[in-house]
């Protein structure tokens, strides 16, 4: 009997180890909403269907936001757009102490654009007072010269102009859950990005180091954060875009994956 129990115990332990997922893996669920966050949404308390809540707004054009149940049983936000449409969850009246905060979300994109050339998209956008820069810490671009589609930090609307500093070291991944983090910090006007817990030093921006005009990059005092999808050129391939977002959090400190 003792030998039998030992075999069963060993099998259970091996099964647990084999089935466990590292905390930083793309498929792992980050911690759920906790107190002290600047903003948090895991969609679990919202009814399925068209997204509607007093906690955040909706910004759409040729796009929709829908709360639906994912395969693993949790609820997620389904973002759908047509051609160069947009669909964003919008956090208004946002305020971060010292204009410094971290963001995190889980993300799966069905397909990224492969046309037109230089198709440019945004998933996170931050705006506010004191600077006209529309900051895009999470976005990217299709580069026909490589060819490939790559993540990139960018901005528009301010003195640095319209730019997306995409990097070949950051190729996009389709149809796979990823944990995406970003940082916006008024200290040296810095933007930084992590994927599945790993920083990419090339996906950064600061006062003097960015992808725009040769003038200082100055962050606004952020009061609005938008999370979703927008593509800026028409005649896209594919003609429609679908992505799923979960476990959104904005925090004073980095939350990790």
Tab-separated table of C-alpha atoms in Angstrom:
chain	number	residue	atom	x	y	z
A	1	UNK	CA	0.000	0.000	0.000
A	2	UNK	CA	2.836	2.374	0.878
A	3	UNK	CA	4.417	1.837	-2.568
A	4	UNK	CA	1.088	2.430	-4.291
A	5	UNK	CA	0.554	5.728	-2.417
A	6	UNK	CA	4.091	6.818	-3.284
A	7	UNK	CA	3.451	6.192	-6.970
A	8	UNK	CA	0.161	8.108	-6.890
A	9	UNK	CA	1.752	11.025	-4.987
A	10	UNK	CA	4.661	11.197	-7.450
A	11	UNK	CA	2.277	11.143	-10.398
A	12	UNK	CA	0.193	13.963	-8.929
A	13	UNK	CA	3.275	16.069	-8.298
A	14	UNK	CA	4.583	15.501	-11.814
A	15	UNK	CA	1.181	16.323	-13.265
A	16	UNK	CA	1.014	19.562	-11.300
A	17	UNK	CA	4.492	20.578	-12.423
A	18	UNK	CA	3.781	19.740	-16.043
A	19	UNK	CA	0.493	21.644	-16.040
A	20	UNK	CA	1.709	24.758	-14.265
A	21	UNK	CA	2.384	27.944	-16.224
A	22	UNK	CA	5.186	30.347	-15.238
A	23	UNK	CA	3.899	33.655	-13.859
A	24	UNK	CA	5.506	35.557	-16.711
A	25	UNK	CA	4.199	33.345	-19.507
A	26	UNK	CA	1.870	34.766	-22.113
A	27	UNK	CA	-0.981	32.458	-21.118
A	28	UNK	CA	-0.818	33.164	-17.417
A	29	UNK	CA	-3.413	35.376	-15.758
A	30	UNK	CA	-2.026	38.408	-13.934
A	31	UNK	CA	-3.339	39.244	-10.495
A	32	UNK	CA	-6.954	40.376	-10.472
A	33	UNK	CA	-8.015	43.905	-9.524
A	34	UNK	CA	-6.801	44.942	-6.090
A	35	UNK	CA	-7.149	48.095	-4.020
A	36	UNK	CA	-4.845	51.004	-4.580
A	37	UNK	CA	-4.771	50.848	-8.376
A	38	UNK	CA	-5.353	54.008	-10.384
A	39	UNK	CA	-7.687	52.050	-12.694
A	40	UNK	CA	-8.574	48.404	-13.147
A	41	UNK	CA	-10.976	46.405	-15.319
A	42	UNK	CA	-11.168	42.616	-15.656
A	43	UNK	CA	-14.695	42.631	-17.219
A	44	UNK	CA	-15.940	39.944	-14.811
A	45	UNK	CA	-18.720	42.070	-13.308
A	46	UNK	CA	-20.046	43.378	-16.602
A	47	UNK	CA	-22.952	41.769	-18.470
A	48	UNK	CA	-22.132	40.067	-21.741
A	49	UNK	CA	-22.878	42.102	-24.852
A	50	UNK	CA	-22.284	45.702	-25.838
A	51	UNK	CA	-19.791	47.245	-23.419
A	52	UNK	CA	-21.352	49.790	-21.056
A	53	UNK	CA	-20.288	50.935	-17.586
A	54	UNK	CA	-20.017	54.126	-15.564
A	55	UNK	CA	-16.358	53.322	-14.864
A	56	UNK	CA	-15.106	54.085	-18.366
A	57	UNK	CA	-16.271	55.482	-21.678
A	58	UNK	CA	-16.388	54.199	-25.250
A	59	UNK	CA	-14.824	55.833	-28.322
A	60	UNK	CA	-15.679	54.124	-31.617
A	61	UNK	CA	-15.830	54.812	-35.348
A	62	UNK	CA	-16.515	51.845	-37.625
A	63	UNK	CA	-15.869	49.638	-34.617
A	64	UNK	CA	-17.467	47.923	-31.618
A	65	UNK	CA	-16.586	46.838	-28.087
A	66	UNK	CA	-18.260	43.671	-26.779
A	67	UNK	CA	-17.890	41.841	-23.482
A	68	UNK	CA	-17.796	38.095	-24.083
A	69	UNK	CA	-16.702	34.876	-22.408
A	70	UNK	CA	-13.321	33.450	-23.394
A	71	UNK	CA	-12.452	29.777	-23.698
A	72	UNK	CA	-10.870	29.676	-20.247
A	73	UNK	CA	-14.173	30.825	-18.744
A	74	UNK	CA	-13.317	34.419	-17.889
A	75	UNK	CA	-14.828	37.463	-19.537
A	76	UNK	CA	-12.817	39.614	-21.962
A	77	UNK	CA	-13.318	42.684	-24.124
A	78	UNK	CA	-13.674	41.901	-27.846
A	79	UNK	CA	-12.520	44.845	-29.971
A	80	UNK	CA	-13.684	44.810	-33.599
A	81	UNK	CA	-12.985	47.414	-36.287
A	82	UNK	CA	-13.501	47.682	-40.035
A	83	UNK	CA	-10.703	49.003	-42.281
A	84	UNK	CA	-9.277	52.151	-40.671
A	85	UNK	CA	-11.854	52.274	-37.877
A	86	UNK	CA	-11.262	52.625	-34.167
A	87	UNK	CA	-12.713	51.170	-30.962
A	88	UNK	CA	-11.341	52.246	-27.592
A	89	UNK	CA	-12.141	51.825	-23.931
A	90	UNK	CA	-11.610	55.359	-22.592
A	91	UNK	CA	-10.438	56.183	-19.061
A	92	UNK	CA	-11.305	59.826	-18.386
A	93	UNK	CA	-10.494	62.051	-15.394
A	94	UNK	CA	-7.321	60.049	-14.894
A	95	UNK	CA	-4.607	61.365	-12.576
A	96	UNK	CA	-1.272	59.796	-11.644
A	97	UNK	CA	0.912	61.250	-8.868
A	98	UNK	CA	3.884	62.992	-10.415
A	99	UNK	CA	2.519	62.193	-13.878
A	100	UNK	CA	4.157	58.773	-13.592
A	101	UNK	CA	2.304	55.470	-14.015
A	102	UNK	CA	2.480	51.937	-15.333
A	103	UNK	CA	-0.055	50.104	-17.462
A	104	UNK	CA	-0.721	46.411	-18.038
A	105	UNK	CA	-3.098	44.345	-20.141
A	106	UNK	CA	-3.455	40.857	-21.542
A	107	UNK	CA	-3.895	40.895	-25.301
A	108	UNK	CA	-4.584	38.621	-28.264
A	109	UNK	CA	-4.705	40.052	-31.799
A	110	UNK	CA	-6.212	37.865	-34.510
A	111	UNK	CA	-4.196	39.445	-37.354
A	112	UNK	CA	-2.088	42.551	-37.884
A	113	UNK	CA	-2.116	44.643	-41.105
A	114	UNK	CA	-0.010	43.666	-44.103
A	115	UNK	CA	-1.361	46.474	-46.337
A	116	UNK	CA	-1.231	49.264	-47.193
A	117	UNK	CA	2.500	49.900	-46.987
A	118	UNK	CA	3.432	51.546	-43.682
A	119	UNK	CA	0.006	50.792	-42.160
A	120	UNK	CA	0.162	52.310	-38.689
A	121	UNK	CA	-1.902	51.191	-35.679
A	122	UNK	CA	-2.326	52.144	-32.021
A	123	UNK	CA	-3.513	50.086	-29.028
A	124	UNK	CA	-2.800	52.514	-26.158
A	125	UNK	CA	-3.006	56.307	-26.319
A	126	UNK	CA	-2.458	58.917	-23.589
A	127	UNK	CA	-3.376	62.610	-23.769
A	128	UNK	CA	-3.687	65.520	-21.358
A	129	UNK	CA	-2.799	69.119	-20.615
A	130	UNK	CA	0.450	71.033	-20.920
A	131	UNK	CA	1.593	69.360	-24.145
A	132	UNK	CA	-0.112	68.669	-27.463
A	133	UNK	CA	1.682	65.329	-27.833
A	134	UNK	CA	-0.674	62.376	-28.318
A	135	UNK	CA	1.463	59.652	-26.734
A	136	UNK	CA	1.190	56.087	-28.093
A	137	UNK	CA	3.229	53.749	-25.885
A	138	UNK	CA	1.770	50.601	-27.472
A	139	UNK	CA	1.386	50.614	-31.248
A	140	UNK	CA	3.205	49.557	-34.363
A	141	UNK	CA	3.576	49.580	-38.119
A	142	UNK	CA	3.795	47.353	-41.175
A	143	UNK	CA	7.196	47.881	-42.805
A	144	UNK	CA	7.251	46.677	-46.432
A	145	UNK	CA	11.010	47.151	-46.640
A	146	UNK	CA	11.692	44.271	-44.230
A	147	UNK	CA	8.929	43.078	-44.728
A	148	UNK	CA	7.125	42.620	-41.430
A	149	UNK	CA	4.894	44.172	-38.794
A	150	UNK	CA	6.583	45.437	-35.643
A	151	UNK	CA	5.721	47.057	-32.324
A	152	UNK	CA	6.767	50.665	-31.883
A	153	UNK	CA	6.454	53.635	-29.533
A	154	UNK	CA	5.038	56.760	-31.162
A	155	UNK	CA	3.285	60.100	-30.905
A	156	UNK	CA	1.348	62.635	-32.953
A	157	UNK	CA	-0.130	66.115	-32.691
A	158	UNK	CA	2.776	67.810	-30.953
A	159	UNK	CA	6.081	69.450	-31.924
A	160	UNK	CA	7.754	66.092	-32.572
A	161	UNK	CA	5.235	65.351	-35.327
A	162	UNK	CA	3.646	62.068	-36.398
A	163	UNK	CA	6.066	59.190	-35.773
A	164	UNK	CA	6.170	55.496	-34.886
A	165	UNK	CA	9.592	54.259	-33.828
A	166	UNK	CA	9.049	50.595	-34.780
A	167	UNK	CA	11.858	48.124	-34.196
A	168	UNK	CA	12.793	44.854	-35.886
A	169	UNK	CA	13.650	43.506	-32.421
A	170	UNK	CA	9.916	43.646	-31.623
A	171	UNK	CA	7.975	41.616	-34.218
A	172	UNK	CA	4.271	41.247	-33.492
A	173	UNK	CA	2.747	37.861	-32.638
A	174	UNK	CA	-0.696	36.963	-33.974
A	175	UNK	CA	-3.397	34.847	-32.348
A	176	UNK	CA	-1.458	34.419	-29.084
A	177	UNK	CA	-2.197	35.807	-25.627
A	178	UNK	CA	0.517	38.173	-24.430
A	179	UNK	CA	1.007	40.332	-21.365
A	180	UNK	CA	1.847	43.887	-22.421
A	181	UNK	CA	3.128	46.541	-19.992
A	182	UNK	CA	4.088	50.161	-20.458
A	183	UNK	CA	5.424	53.056	-18.416
A	184	UNK	CA	4.860	56.784	-18.806
A	185	UNK	CA	7.081	58.952	-16.612
A	186	UNK	CA	7.386	62.742	-16.632
A	187	UNK	CA	10.945	62.304	-15.369
A	188	UNK	CA	12.908	62.809	-18.609
A	189	UNK	CA	9.576	62.353	-20.451
A	190	UNK	CA	10.210	58.630	-20.619
A	191	UNK	CA	8.140	55.865	-22.225
A	192	UNK	CA	9.074	52.167	-21.845
A	193	UNK	CA	7.453	48.850	-22.847
A	194	UNK	CA	7.577	45.177	-21.733
A	195	UNK	CA	6.204	42.046	-23.424
A	196	UNK	CA	5.536	38.982	-21.259
A	197	UNK	CA	7.609	40.534	-18.506
A	198	UNK	CA	10.666	41.262	-20.681
A	199	UNK	CA	11.707	44.846	-21.403
A	200	UNK	CA	12.750	45.866	-24.899
A	201	UNK	CA	15.220	48.759	-24.471
A	202	UNK	CA	14.696	49.775	-28.110
A	203	UNK	CA	11.005	50.453	-27.446
A	204	UNK	CA	11.598	53.621	-25.450
A	205	UNK	CA	11.313	57.356	-25.835
A	206	UNK	CA	12.605	60.271	-23.790
A	207	UNK	CA	13.097	64.020	-24.007
A	208	UNK	CA	16.001	63.814	-26.457
A	209	UNK	CA	15.664	60.245	-27.790
A	210	UNK	CA	12.560	59.593	-29.883
A	211	UNK	CA	11.501	59.043	-33.487
A	212	UNK	CA	10.185	62.489	-34.356
A	213	UNK	CA	11.379	65.974	-35.248
A	214	UNK	CA	14.620	67.185	-33.691
A	215	UNK	CA	12.923	68.997	-30.800
A	216	UNK	CA	12.342	67.931	-27.170
A	217	UNK	CA	9.619	65.330	-26.579
A	218	UNK	CA	7.462	66.552	-23.679
A	219	UNK	CA	4.739	64.422	-22.146
A	220	UNK	CA	1.346	65.918	-21.367
A	221	UNK	CA	-0.031	65.735	-17.850
A	222	UNK	CA	-2.067	62.659	-18.657
A	223	UNK	CA	-5.797	62.837	-17.883
A	224	UNK	CA	-7.128	60.400	-20.526
A	225	UNK	CA	-5.953	56.895	-21.421
A	226	UNK	CA	-7.501	54.963	-24.321
A	227	UNK	CA	-7.042	51.213	-24.793
A	228	UNK	CA	-8.265	49.334	-27.855
A	229	UNK	CA	-7.400	49.623	-31.553
A	230	UNK	CA	-7.096	52.236	-34.276
A	231	UNK	CA	-5.582	51.985	-37.756
A	232	UNK	CA	-4.976	55.201	-39.673
A	233	UNK	CA	-4.854	54.219	-43.364
A	234	UNK	CA	-7.680	52.901	-45.527
A	235	UNK	CA	-7.674	49.927	-47.866
A	236	UNK	CA	-6.309	47.533	-45.260
A	237	UNK	CA	-5.445	43.844	-45.431
A	238	UNK	CA	-7.218	42.244	-43.685
A	239	UNK	CA	-10.307	44.379	-44.113
A	240	UNK	CA	-11.405	43.871	-40.494
A	241	UNK	CA	-9.514	43.550	-37.216
A	242	UNK	CA	-10.337	41.600	-34.066
A	243	UNK	CA	-8.529	41.588	-30.762
A	244	UNK	CA	-9.335	40.518	-27.220
A	245	UNK	CA	-8.200	42.407	-24.109
A	246	UNK	CA	-8.320	41.423	-20.439
A	247	UNK	CA	-6.927	42.384	-17.026
A	248	UNK	CA	-6.337	46.080	-17.685
A	249	UNK	CA	-4.650	47.951	-14.840
A	250	UNK	CA	-3.052	51.377	-14.381
A	251	UNK	CA	-0.875	51.709	-11.306
A	252	UNK	CA	1.708	53.826	-9.489
A	253	UNK	CA	4.104	50.863	-9.529
A	254	UNK	CA	4.810	48.146	-12.049
A	255	UNK	CA	2.448	45.182	-11.552
A	256	UNK	CA	4.214	42.626	-13.703
A	257	UNK	CA	2.652	39.692	-15.493
